[in-house]
Coordinates of C-alpha atoms and ligand atoms in Angstrom, one line a residue:
X1 CA 4.9 67.3 87.9
X2 CA 7.1 65.1 85.8
X3 CA 5.8 62.9 83.0
X4 CA 6.9 59.3 82.6
X5 CA 8.0 58.6 79.0
X6 CA 7.9 54.9 78.3
X7 CA 10.1 53.7 75.4
X8 CA 9.7 50.2 74.2
X9 CA 12.4 47.8 73.0
X10 CA 11.5 48.4 69.3
X11 CA 11.4 52.2 69.7
X12 CA 15.1 52.9 70.1
X13 CA 15.4 56.4 68.5
X14 CA 15.4 59.9 70.0
X15 CA 13.1 60.8 67.1
X16 CA 10.3 58.7 68.6
X17 CA 7.1 60.7 69.0
X18 CA 7.0 60.1 72.8
X19 CA 10.0 62.3 73.2
X20 CA 8.7 65.2 71.2
X21 CA 8.4 68.3 73.4
X22 CA 9.7 66.3 76.5
X23 CA 11.7 68.1 79.2
X24 CA 14.9 66.3 79.9
X25 CA 15.4 68.1 83.2
X26 CA 12.0 67.2 84.6
X27 CA 10.5 64.1 82.7
X28 CA 11.7 60.6 83.2
X29 CA 12.3 58.0 80.5
X30 CA 11.3 54.5 81.6
X31 CA 12.7 51.4 79.8
X32 CA 12.4 47.9 81.1
X33 CA 13.6 44.4 80.2
X34 CA 10.6 42.4 81.4
X35 CA 9.7 38.7 81.5
X36 CA 6.3 39.3 79.7
X37 CA 7.9 40.9 76.6
X38 CA 10.8 38.5 76.5
X39 CA 8.6 35.3 76.7
X40 CA 5.3 36.0 74.9
X41 CA 6.8 33.8 72.2
X42 CA 9.9 31.6 72.2
X43 CA 12.0 34.5 70.8
X44 CA 15.3 33.5 69.2
X45 CA 18.2 34.0 71.7
X46 CA 19.9 36.4 69.3
X47 CA 16.7 38.6 69.1
X48 CA 16.8 38.9 72.9
X49 CA 20.5 39.8 72.9
X50 CA 19.9 42.3 70.1
X51 CA 17.1 44.1 71.9
X52 CA 18.4 44.0 75.4
X53 CA 21.8 45.2 74.3
X54 CA 20.4 47.9 72.0
X55 CA 18.1 49.0 74.8
X56 CA 21.0 49.2 77.2
X57 CA 23.1 51.2 74.7
X58 CA 20.2 53.5 74.1
X59 CA 19.6 54.1 77.8
X60 CA 23.2 54.9 78.4
X61 CA 23.2 57.3 75.5
X62 CA 20.2 59.3 76.5
X63 CA 21.4 59.4 80.1
X64 CA 24.7 60.8 79.0
X65 CA 22.7 63.4 77.1
X66 CA 21.1 64.7 80.3
X67 CA 17.9 62.7 80.4
X68 CA 16.7 61.1 83.6
X69 CA 16.3 57.4 82.9
X70 CA 14.8 54.5 84.9
X71 CA 16.1 51.3 83.4
X72 CA 15.1 47.9 84.7
X73 CA 17.6 45.2 83.7
X74 CA 16.2 41.7 83.3
X75 CA 16.3 39.3 86.3
X76 CA 13.9 36.5 86.8
X77 CA 13.3 37.6 90.4
X78 CA 12.4 41.2 89.5
X79 CA 9.2 42.1 91.3
X80 CA 7.9 43.9 88.1
X81 CA 7.6 41.4 85.3
X82 CA 5.4 43.4 82.9
X83 CA 5.7 46.9 81.4
X84 CA 2.5 47.9 83.2
X85 CA 4.0 46.9 86.6
X86 CA 7.2 48.8 85.9
X87 CA 5.2 51.9 85.0
X88 CA 2.9 51.6 88.0
X89 CA 5.9 51.4 90.4
X90 CA 7.5 54.4 88.7
X91 CA 4.3 56.4 89.1
X92 CA 4.3 55.6 92.8
X93 CA 8.0 56.4 93.3
X94 CA 8.2 59.6 91.3
X95 CA 4.8 61.1 91.9
X96 CA 4.5 61.6 88.1
X97 CA 0.9 62.1 87.1
X98 CA 1.0 61.3 83.4
X99 CA 2.4 58.6 81.1
X100 CA 3.4 59.4 77.5
X101 CA 4.3 56.7 75.0
X102 CA 4.3 55.9 71.3
X103 CA 1.8 53.4 70.1
X104 CA 3.3 49.9 70.1
X105 CA 3.6 47.5 67.2
X106 CA 1.5 44.6 68.4
X107 CA -2.2 44.2 69.0
X108 CA -1.5 42.1 72.2
X109 CA 0.3 45.0 73.9
X110 CA -1.9 47.7 72.3
X111 CA -5.0 46.2 74.0
X112 CA -3.3 46.2 77.4
X113 CA -1.9 49.7 77.0
X114 CA -5.2 51.2 75.9
X115 CA -6.6 50.2 79.4
X116 CA -3.7 51.6 81.4
X117 CA -5.3 55.0 82.0
X118 CA -8.0 53.2 84.0
X119 CA -5.8 50.6 85.7
X120 CA -3.1 53.1 86.6
X121 CA -5.5 56.0 87.2
X122 CA -3.5 58.6 85.4
X123 CA -3.8 60.0 81.8
X124 CA -1.9 57.8 79.4
X125 CA -1.1 59.6 76.1
X126 CA -0.4 57.2 73.3
X127 CA 1.1 59.0 70.3
X128 CA 1.2 57.8 66.7
X129 CA 4.4 56.1 65.5
X130 CA 5.7 58.6 63.0
X131 CA 8.5 56.3 61.8
X132 CA 6.2 54.9 59.2
X133 CA 5.7 56.6 55.8
X134 CA 1.9 56.2 55.9
X135 CA -0.1 56.7 59.0
X136 CA -2.7 54.1 59.9
X137 CA -5.4 56.6 58.8
X138 CA -3.8 57.3 55.5
X139 CA -3.7 53.6 54.7
X140 CA -7.4 53.2 55.8
X141 CA -8.3 56.1 53.5
X142 CA -6.5 54.6 50.6
X143 CA -8.1 51.2 51.2
X144 CA -11.6 52.5 51.6
X145 CA -14.0 51.5 48.9
X146 CA -11.4 49.3 47.1
X147 CA -12.6 45.8 46.3
X148 CA -9.1 44.4 46.4
X149 CA -6.0 45.8 48.1
X150 CA -2.9 45.3 46.0
X151 CA 0.5 46.3 47.2
X152 CA 1.6 47.6 43.8
X153 CA -1.0 50.4 43.8
X154 CA -0.3 51.5 47.4
X155 CA 3.4 51.5 46.6
X156 CA 2.9 53.9 43.8
X157 CA 1.1 56.2 46.2
X158 CA 4.1 56.0 48.5
X159 CA 6.5 56.8 45.7
X160 CA 4.4 59.9 44.8
X161 CA 4.2 60.9 48.4
X162 CA 7.9 60.7 49.1
X163 CA 9.1 61.7 45.6
X164 CA 11.6 58.8 45.8
X165 CA 12.8 57.6 42.4
X166 CA 10.4 60.1 40.7
X167 CA 11.1 62.5 37.9
X168 CA 10.3 66.2 38.3
X169 CA 7.3 65.6 36.0
X170 CA 5.9 63.1 38.5
X171 CA 6.7 60.0 36.5
X172 CA 8.6 57.0 37.8
X173 CA 12.4 57.1 37.1
X174 CA 13.3 54.7 34.3
X175 CA 9.8 54.9 32.8
X176 CA 8.5 52.0 34.9
X177 CA 7.1 51.6 38.4
X178 CA 8.5 48.1 38.8
X179 CA 11.5 46.3 37.5
X180 CA 10.6 42.9 39.1
X181 CA 10.8 41.0 35.8
X182 CA 14.6 41.7 35.8
X183 CA 15.0 40.4 39.3
X184 CA 14.8 36.6 39.0
X185 CA 18.3 35.3 38.3
X186 CA 19.6 32.2 39.7
X187 CA 23.0 32.7 41.5
X188 CA 25.8 30.3 40.5
X189 CA 28.5 31.7 42.7
X190 CA 29.4 34.7 40.6
X191 CA 29.8 37.5 41.4
X192 CA 30.8 36.3 44.9
X193 CA 28.4 37.3 47.6
X194 CA 29.8 39.9 50.1
X195 CA 30.5 38.9 53.7
X196 CA 27.8 40.2 55.9
X197 CA 28.5 43.3 58.0
X198 CA 29.6 42.4 61.5
X199 CA 30.2 44.1 64.8
X200 CA 32.2 42.3 67.5
X201 CA 30.2 42.3 70.8
X202 CA 31.4 45.0 73.3
X203 CA 31.4 44.4 77.0
X204 CA 27.7 45.4 77.4
X205 CA 26.7 42.9 74.7
X206 CA 28.8 40.2 76.2
X207 CA 27.0 40.7 79.5
X208 CA 23.7 40.4 77.7
X209 CA 24.8 37.2 75.9
X210 CA 25.7 35.7 79.3
X211 CA 22.3 36.8 80.7
X212 CA 20.5 35.2 77.8
X213 CA 22.5 32.0 78.1
X214 CA 21.7 31.8 81.8
X215 CA 18.0 32.7 81.8
X216 CA 16.7 31.9 78.3
X217 CA 18.6 28.7 77.7
X218 CA 15.4 26.9 76.5
X219 CA 14.7 29.5 73.8
X220 CA 15.2 28.7 70.1
X221 CA 18.5 29.3 68.4
X222 CA 22.0 30.2 69.6
X223 CA 23.9 33.2 70.8
X224 CA 27.1 31.9 69.2
X225 CA 28.7 34.3 66.7
X226 CA 26.4 37.2 67.6
X227 CA 27.5 40.1 65.3
X228 CA 24.4 42.3 64.9
X229 CA 24.8 46.1 65.4
X230 CA 23.3 47.4 68.6
X231 CA 23.8 51.2 68.2
X232 CA 22.5 53.6 65.5
X233 CA 26.1 54.3 64.4
X234 CA 26.8 50.7 63.7
X235 CA 23.5 50.2 62.1
X236 CA 24.4 53.1 59.8
X237 CA 27.6 51.3 59.0
X238 CA 25.6 48.2 58.2
X239 CA 23.6 50.3 55.7
X240 CA 26.7 51.7 54.1
X241 CA 28.1 48.2 53.8
X242 CA 25.0 47.0 52.1
X243 CA 25.0 49.9 49.6
X244 CA 28.7 49.5 48.8
X245 CA 28.9 45.7 48.5
X246 CA 25.4 44.2 48.0
X247 CA 23.0 46.7 46.6
X248 CA 24.4 46.6 43.0
X249 CA 23.4 42.9 42.8
X250 CA 20.4 43.0 45.1
X251 CA 17.9 43.1 42.2
X252 CA 19.4 40.5 40.0
X253 CA 19.6 37.9 42.7
X254 CA 16.7 39.0 44.9
X255 CA 14.9 35.7 44.4
X256 CA 18.0 33.4 44.4
X257 CA 18.7 30.7 47.1
X258 CA 22.1 29.2 47.7
X259 CA 23.3 26.0 49.3
X260 CA 26.4 27.7 50.7
X261 CA 25.6 31.4 51.3
X262 CA 23.1 32.4 54.0
X263 CA 22.8 36.1 53.1
X264 CA 23.5 36.5 49.4
X265 CA 22.9 40.2 48.4
X266 CA 20.2 41.0 51.0
X267 CA 20.6 44.0 53.2
X268 CA 20.1 42.3 56.6
X269 CA 18.7 45.7 57.8
X270 CA 15.2 44.6 59.0
X271 CA 16.3 43.9 62.6
X272 CA 17.6 47.5 62.8
X273 CA 14.7 49.2 60.9
X274 CA 12.1 47.4 63.1
X275 CA 13.7 48.3 66.4
X276 CA 14.4 51.9 65.6
X277 CA 18.1 51.9 65.0
X278 CA 17.5 52.8 61.4
X279 CA 14.8 55.0 59.9
X280 CA 13.0 53.3 56.9
X281 CA 12.7 56.5 54.8
X282 CA 16.4 57.4 55.4
X283 CA 17.3 53.8 54.2
X284 CA 15.4 54.3 51.0
X285 CA 16.9 57.7 50.4
X286 CA 20.4 56.3 50.8
X287 CA 19.6 53.6 48.2
X288 CA 18.1 56.2 45.9
X289 CA 21.3 58.4 46.2
X290 CA 23.4 55.4 45.2
X291 CA 21.3 55.1 42.0
X292 CA 21.6 58.8 41.3
X293 CA 25.4 58.5 41.8
X294 CA 25.5 55.6 39.3
X295 CA 26.6 53.2 42.1
X296 CA 23.7 50.7 41.6
X297 CA 21.4 49.9 38.8
X298 CA 17.7 50.9 38.7
X299 CA 16.4 47.3 39.0
X300 CA 18.3 46.9 42.2
X301 CA 17.4 50.2 43.8
X302 CA 13.7 50.2 42.7
X303 CA 13.4 46.6 43.9
X304 CA 14.9 47.5 47.3
X305 CA 12.9 50.6 47.8
X306 CA 9.7 48.7 46.9
X307 CA 10.3 46.3 49.7
X308 CA 10.3 49.1 52.3
X309 CA 8.1 51.7 50.8
X310 CA 5.7 49.1 49.4
X311 CA 5.6 45.8 51.2
X312 CA 6.6 47.0 54.7
X313 CA 4.1 49.8 54.7
X314 CA 1.4 47.7 53.1
X315 CA 1.5 44.8 55.6
X316 CA 1.5 47.3 58.5
X317 CA -1.6 48.9 57.1
X318 CA -3.3 45.5 56.6
X319 CA -2.5 44.5 60.1
X320 CA -3.9 47.5 61.9
X321 CA -7.0 47.7 59.7
X322 CA -7.9 44.1 60.4
X323 CA -6.8 43.1 63.8
X324 CA -7.8 41.4 66.0
X325 CA -9.9 39.2 63.7
X326 CA -7.1 38.8 61.1
X327 CA -5.0 36.6 63.4
X328 CA -7.8 34.0 63.6
X329 CA -8.3 33.6 59.8
X330 CA -8.0 30.1 58.4
X331 CA -9.9 30.2 55.1
X332 CA -8.3 27.1 53.7
X333 CA -9.4 25.2 56.8
X334 CA -5.9 23.9 57.7
X335 CA -5.7 21.5 60.6
X336 CA -2.2 19.9 60.5
X337 CA 0.3 20.4 63.3
X338 CA 3.7 22.1 62.5
X339 CA 6.2 19.4 62.0
X340 CA 8.8 19.2 64.7
X341 CA 11.7 19.6 62.2
X342 CA 10.8 23.3 62.0
X343 CA 12.5 23.6 65.4
X344 CA 15.4 21.2 64.8
X345 CA 16.2 21.4 61.1
X346 CA 16.3 17.7 61.2
X347 CA 14.9 16.8 57.8
X348 CA 16.3 15.1 54.7
X349 CA 14.8 17.9 52.5
X350 CA 17.9 19.9 51.8
X351 CA 16.2 23.2 51.2
X352 CA 14.2 23.0 54.4
X353 CA 17.2 21.8 56.4
X354 CA 19.3 24.7 55.1
X355 CA 16.7 27.4 55.7
X356 CA 15.9 26.2 59.2
X357 CA 19.5 25.7 60.1
X358 CA 20.4 29.2 58.9
X359 CA 17.4 30.5 60.9
X360 CA 18.7 28.7 64.0
X361 CA 22.2 30.0 63.7
X362 CA 21.5 33.5 62.5
X363 CA 17.9 34.5 63.5
X364 CA 17.7 35.4 59.8
X365 CA 16.7 33.8 56.6
X366 CA 16.1 35.9 53.5
X367 CA 12.7 36.5 52.0
X368 CA 12.7 33.7 49.4
X369 CA 13.7 31.1 52.0
X370 CA 10.9 32.3 54.2
X371 CA 8.3 32.5 51.4
X372 CA 9.2 29.7 49.0
X373 CA 10.9 27.1 51.2
X374 CA 9.6 27.0 54.8
X375 CA 6.4 29.0 53.9
X376 CA 5.6 27.0 50.8
X377 CA 6.0 23.7 52.6
X378 CA 3.7 24.8 55.4
X379 CA 1.1 26.0 52.8
X380 CA 1.3 22.7 50.8
X381 CA 1.2 20.6 54.0
X382 CA -1.8 22.5 55.3
X383 CA -0.3 23.5 58.6
X384 CA -2.6 25.4 61.0
X385 CA -2.0 29.1 60.4
X386 CA -1.7 29.9 64.1
X387 CA 1.1 27.4 64.5
X388 CA 3.2 28.5 61.6
X389 CA 2.6 32.2 62.5
X390 CA 3.9 31.4 66.0
X391 CA 7.0 29.8 64.5
X392 CA 7.8 32.8 62.3
X393 CA 7.2 35.2 65.2
X394 CA 9.7 33.3 67.4
X395 CA 12.6 32.6 65.1
X396 CA 13.6 35.8 63.4
X397 CA 15.5 38.8 64.9
X398 CA 13.2 41.1 62.9
X399 CA 9.9 39.5 63.9
X400 CA 7.0 41.5 65.4
X401 CA 3.4 40.7 65.0
X402 CA 2.5 43.7 62.8
X403 CA 4.9 42.6 60.1
X404 CA 5.1 38.8 60.6
X405 CA 1.4 38.1 60.7
X406 CA 0.3 39.5 57.3
X407 CA 3.4 38.0 55.7
X408 CA 2.7 34.6 57.1
X409 CA -1.0 34.4 57.4
X410 CA -1.8 36.4 54.3
X411 CA 1.2 36.1 51.9
X412 CA 2.3 32.6 52.7
X413 CA -0.7 30.7 54.0
X414 CA -3.4 32.5 52.0
X415 CA -5.5 32.1 55.1
X416 CA -7.2 35.5 54.6
X417 CA -8.9 34.3 51.4
X418 CA -6.7 36.4 49.1
X419 CA -7.2 39.8 50.9
X420 CA -3.4 40.4 50.9
X421 CA -2.3 38.5 47.8
X422 CA -4.1 37.6 44.7
X423 CA -2.9 34.0 44.6
X424 CA -1.1 31.5 46.8
X425 CA 2.7 31.3 46.4
X426 CA 2.4 27.5 46.0
X427 CA 5.2 25.8 44.1
X428 CA 6.6 22.4 43.4
X429 CA 10.3 21.3 43.7
X430 CA 10.9 22.7 40.2
X431 CA 10.8 26.3 41.5
X432 CA 13.4 25.5 44.2
X433 CA 15.5 23.8 41.6
X434 CA 15.2 26.8 39.3
X435 CA 16.2 29.3 41.9
X436 CA 18.8 27.3 44.0
X437 CA 21.5 24.6 43.9
X438 CA 19.9 22.7 46.8
X439 CA 18.4 19.9 44.8
X440 CA 21.7 18.5 43.6
X441 CA 22.7 18.0 47.2
X442 CA 19.3 16.6 48.3
X443 CA 18.4 13.1 49.5
X444 CA 15.2 13.5 47.4
X445 CA 15.1 13.6 43.6
X446 CA 13.5 16.7 42.3
X447 CA 12.8 15.2 38.9
X448 CA 10.7 12.4 40.5
X449 CA 7.2 12.8 41.9
X450 CA 5.6 9.6 43.1
X451 CA 8.6 7.3 44.1
X452 CA 9.8 6.9 47.7
X453 CA 12.8 9.1 47.0
X454 CA 10.8 11.8 45.1
X455 CA 11.0 15.4 46.2
X456 CA 8.1 15.8 48.6
X457 CA 7.3 19.3 47.3
X458 CA 6.1 17.8 43.9
X459 CA 3.3 15.5 45.1
X460 CA 2.4 17.9 47.9
X461 CA 2.0 20.6 45.3
X462 CA -0.5 18.7 43.2
X463 CA -2.3 17.5 46.3
X464 CA -2.7 21.1 47.3
X465 CA -4.0 22.0 43.9
X466 CA -6.4 19.1 43.9
X467 CA -7.8 19.5 47.4
X468 CA -8.3 23.3 47.0
X469 CA -10.1 23.2 43.6
X470 CA -13.1 24.9 45.1
X471 CA -11.0 27.7 46.5
X472 CA -8.8 28.4 43.4
X473 CA -10.2 26.9 40.2
X474 CA -11.9 30.2 39.3
X475 CA -8.9 32.4 40.1
X476 CA -7.7 33.6 36.7
X477 CA -4.1 33.4 38.0
X478 CA -4.5 29.7 38.8
X479 CA -6.4 28.5 35.8
X480 CA -3.3 27.2 34.0
X481 CA -2.4 25.0 37.1
X482 CA -5.8 23.4 36.9
X483 CA -5.6 22.9 33.2
X484 CA -2.2 21.2 33.7
X485 CA -3.6 19.1 36.4
X486 CA -6.7 18.1 34.5
X487 CA -4.5 17.2 31.4
X488 CA -2.6 14.5 33.3
X489 CA -3.6 10.9 32.9
X490 CA -6.0 9.7 35.6
X491 CA -3.5 7.0 36.8
X492 CA -0.8 9.7 37.1
X493 CA -3.2 11.9 39.1
X494 CA -4.1 9.0 41.4
X495 CA -0.4 8.1 42.0
X496 CA 0.4 11.8 42.8
X497 CA -2.5 12.0 45.2
X498 CA -1.6 8.7 46.9
X499 CA 1.9 9.9 47.3
X500 CA 0.6 13.2 48.7
X501 CA -1.6 11.3 51.2
X502 CA 1.3 9.2 52.3
X503 CA 3.5 12.2 52.8
X504 CA 0.9 14.0 54.8
X505 CA 0.4 11.1 57.1
X506 CA 4.1 10.9 57.8
X507 CA 5.4 14.5 57.6
X508 CA 7.6 14.1 60.6
X509 CA 9.7 11.4 58.8
X510 CA 10.7 13.6 55.9
Ligands
LIG1 P1 16.0 42.7 52.1 O1 15.7 41.6 51.2 O2 17.3 43.4 52.0 O3 14.8 43.8 51.9 C1 14.9 45.1 52.3 C2 13.9 45.5 53.4 O4 12.6 45.5 52.9 C3 13.9 44.6 54.6 O5 14.9 45.0 55.5 C4 12.5 44.9 55.1 O6 12.5 46.0 56.0 C5 11.7 45.2 53.9 N1 10.9 44.1 53.4 C6 11.2 43.2 52.4 N2 10.1 42.4 52.2 C7 9.2 42.7 53.1 C8 7.9 42.2 53.4 N3 7.4 41.2 52.7 N4 7.2 42.7 54.5 C9 7.7 43.7 55.2 N5 9.0 44.3 54.9 C10 9.7 43.8 53.9 N6 10.0 41.0 57.7 C11 10.1 41.5 58.9 O7 10.7 42.6 59.0 N7 9.7 40.9 60.0 C12 9.1 39.6 60.0 O8 8.7 39.1 61.0 C13 8.9 39.1 58.7 N8 8.4 37.8 58.6 C14 8.2 37.3 57.3 C15 7.6 36.0 57.2 C16 7.4 35.5 55.9 C17 6.8 34.2 55.8 C18 7.8 36.2 54.8 C19 7.6 35.6 53.5 C20 8.4 37.4 54.9 C21 8.6 38.0 56.2 N9 9.2 39.2 56.3 C22 9.4 39.8 57.6 C23 9.6 40.0 55.1 C24 11.1 39.8 54.6 O9 11.3 38.4 54.4 C25 12.1 40.3 55.6 O10 11.8 41.7 55.8 C26 13.5 40.3 55.0 O11 13.8 38.9 54.7 C27 14.5 40.9 55.9 O12 15.8 40.7 55.5 P2 16.6 41.9 54.8 O13 16.6 43.0 55.7 O14 17.9 41.3 54.4 O15 15.7 42.2 53.6
LIG2 C1 10.7 41.8 71.6 C2 11.0 42.4 72.9 C3 11.6 41.7 73.9 C4 12.2 40.3 73.7 N1 11.8 42.2 75.1 C5 11.4 43.4 75.4 C6 11.5 44.0 76.7 O1 12.0 43.4 77.7 N2 11.1 45.3 76.9 C7 10.5 46.0 75.9 O2 10.1 47.2 76.2 N3 10.3 45.5 74.7 C8 10.7 44.2 74.4 N4 10.5 43.7 73.2 C9 9.8 44.5 72.2 C10 8.3 44.5 72.5 O3 7.8 43.2 72.6 C11 7.6 45.3 71.5 O4 7.7 46.7 71.9 C12 6.1 45.0 71.4 O5 6.0 43.7 71.0 C13 5.4 45.9 70.5 O6 5.9 45.9 69.2

């Protein structure tokens, strides 16, 4: 009897565990573009194009390699609108008596799939996703008994485990685990940022763009100027492009933000790593080789490797250890609705406008825009975690619940009470001024705090500090903020709080 092997839209590699020991003559690969996956959030149009096109290219490839493939292309009138319905029909049509798949990346679908064996009345084998460097169990073992989970310590374990950037004596290369202190330069246009890697859409991708325009017209973003890679070969070329042109400066300008440049020296590889077109460990190894060959400095390569070996693995571990309760956390008790300008970019705050507009055009914003601009604003404004999480899940080409949720709910919103990060990344307009050139082009004045044209981040920052005194005053990393706040004259504090109140009442007008 044949097995049905289900491959999901973010599992696009023949190294996926579901295909191990499969028989290409007998078993059947099932892939499906379905309404349920394409609409559980308001996915950016470019994310749908990326996934549908990459899925179609993958299916063509494995079919040409001799696999039997059932591929369902999207149509709103398809009878089967969920992955379960597609699998059920394939079981009926083929007489297969077993389903094999690799565990999925989201709790929502994981819950459904873990009931399939009963609902479909056949064994459903769900295999571990071996694309990650640490298994879920390894992370849980590492976390057990620790009072606080800190990325830095987990990252060191991953360096030891992989041997990446390690000496033969088991010490970190360069004598330090972390070169972050060197990675905080503002970018003033020099050296010029490289143009991002681009692939012109082929016929298959153009068909998908038309499909998305027709059936997903009300989704966020645009399909215009789609230039993501949709095959592993092109994703490899994107990696080479990053290593050749951006990696050498990745570290120096990792935290920089620019008024003119959307991508700066970032890799733009997360959409590919997350859907299977690139392997995370291979990406780190390629960066490490560049350092060994003297093609990039250690602060750049260590900083880059830490994002993948450290943060990416860490947030995944946190997600699976704490779901489903994690998604409901709201320890700061936020109640405010997400301002509508998150969907339109229609705000006079230059940094917010630029970050949201880039997001709309590119399905991409770099880490510091996500953390310190749109994230920081949501934190200071006290937006309901659920709403801001939904926004981040929708708008980026790399967004999947397992990686988005801990980054937004934990890192940005501190809604987990400091489980993921030791202090909130709250910052006033001064931070944005220090790291970007937005402020000189802004309607609001960053050096003012209480006037009508004052940068909203300033008063909102102090309002946040004041209203969360009980949450943070005893946090050793926040003590200085409270001392600074308490040192200000009472009239000044009152004026800042009044301005903060006014801003919060009228967020939509900013
Ligand atoms: P680079 O800056 O070049 O970094 C290299 C790689 O490191 C990335 O490709 C990514 O794989 C990994 N990485 C870096 N930071 C993180 C991190 N904090 N968590 C996990 N991986 C990381 N990343 C996602 O992949 N999907 C998301 O949905 C997502 N949502 C985020 C939401 C917020 C609020 C924040 C602050 C961060 C989020 N990130 C997310 C992490 C990070 O911003 C993106 O991975 C990064 O911007 C992707 O662009 P890049 O490939 O150019 O990354
Ligand atoms: C994100 C996405 C989209 C938009 N569409 C599909 C789809 O039609 N078929 C599919 O198999 N996967 C899709 N995906 C990715 C899934 O949502 C993803 O596999 C789960 O969220 C688990 O990470």
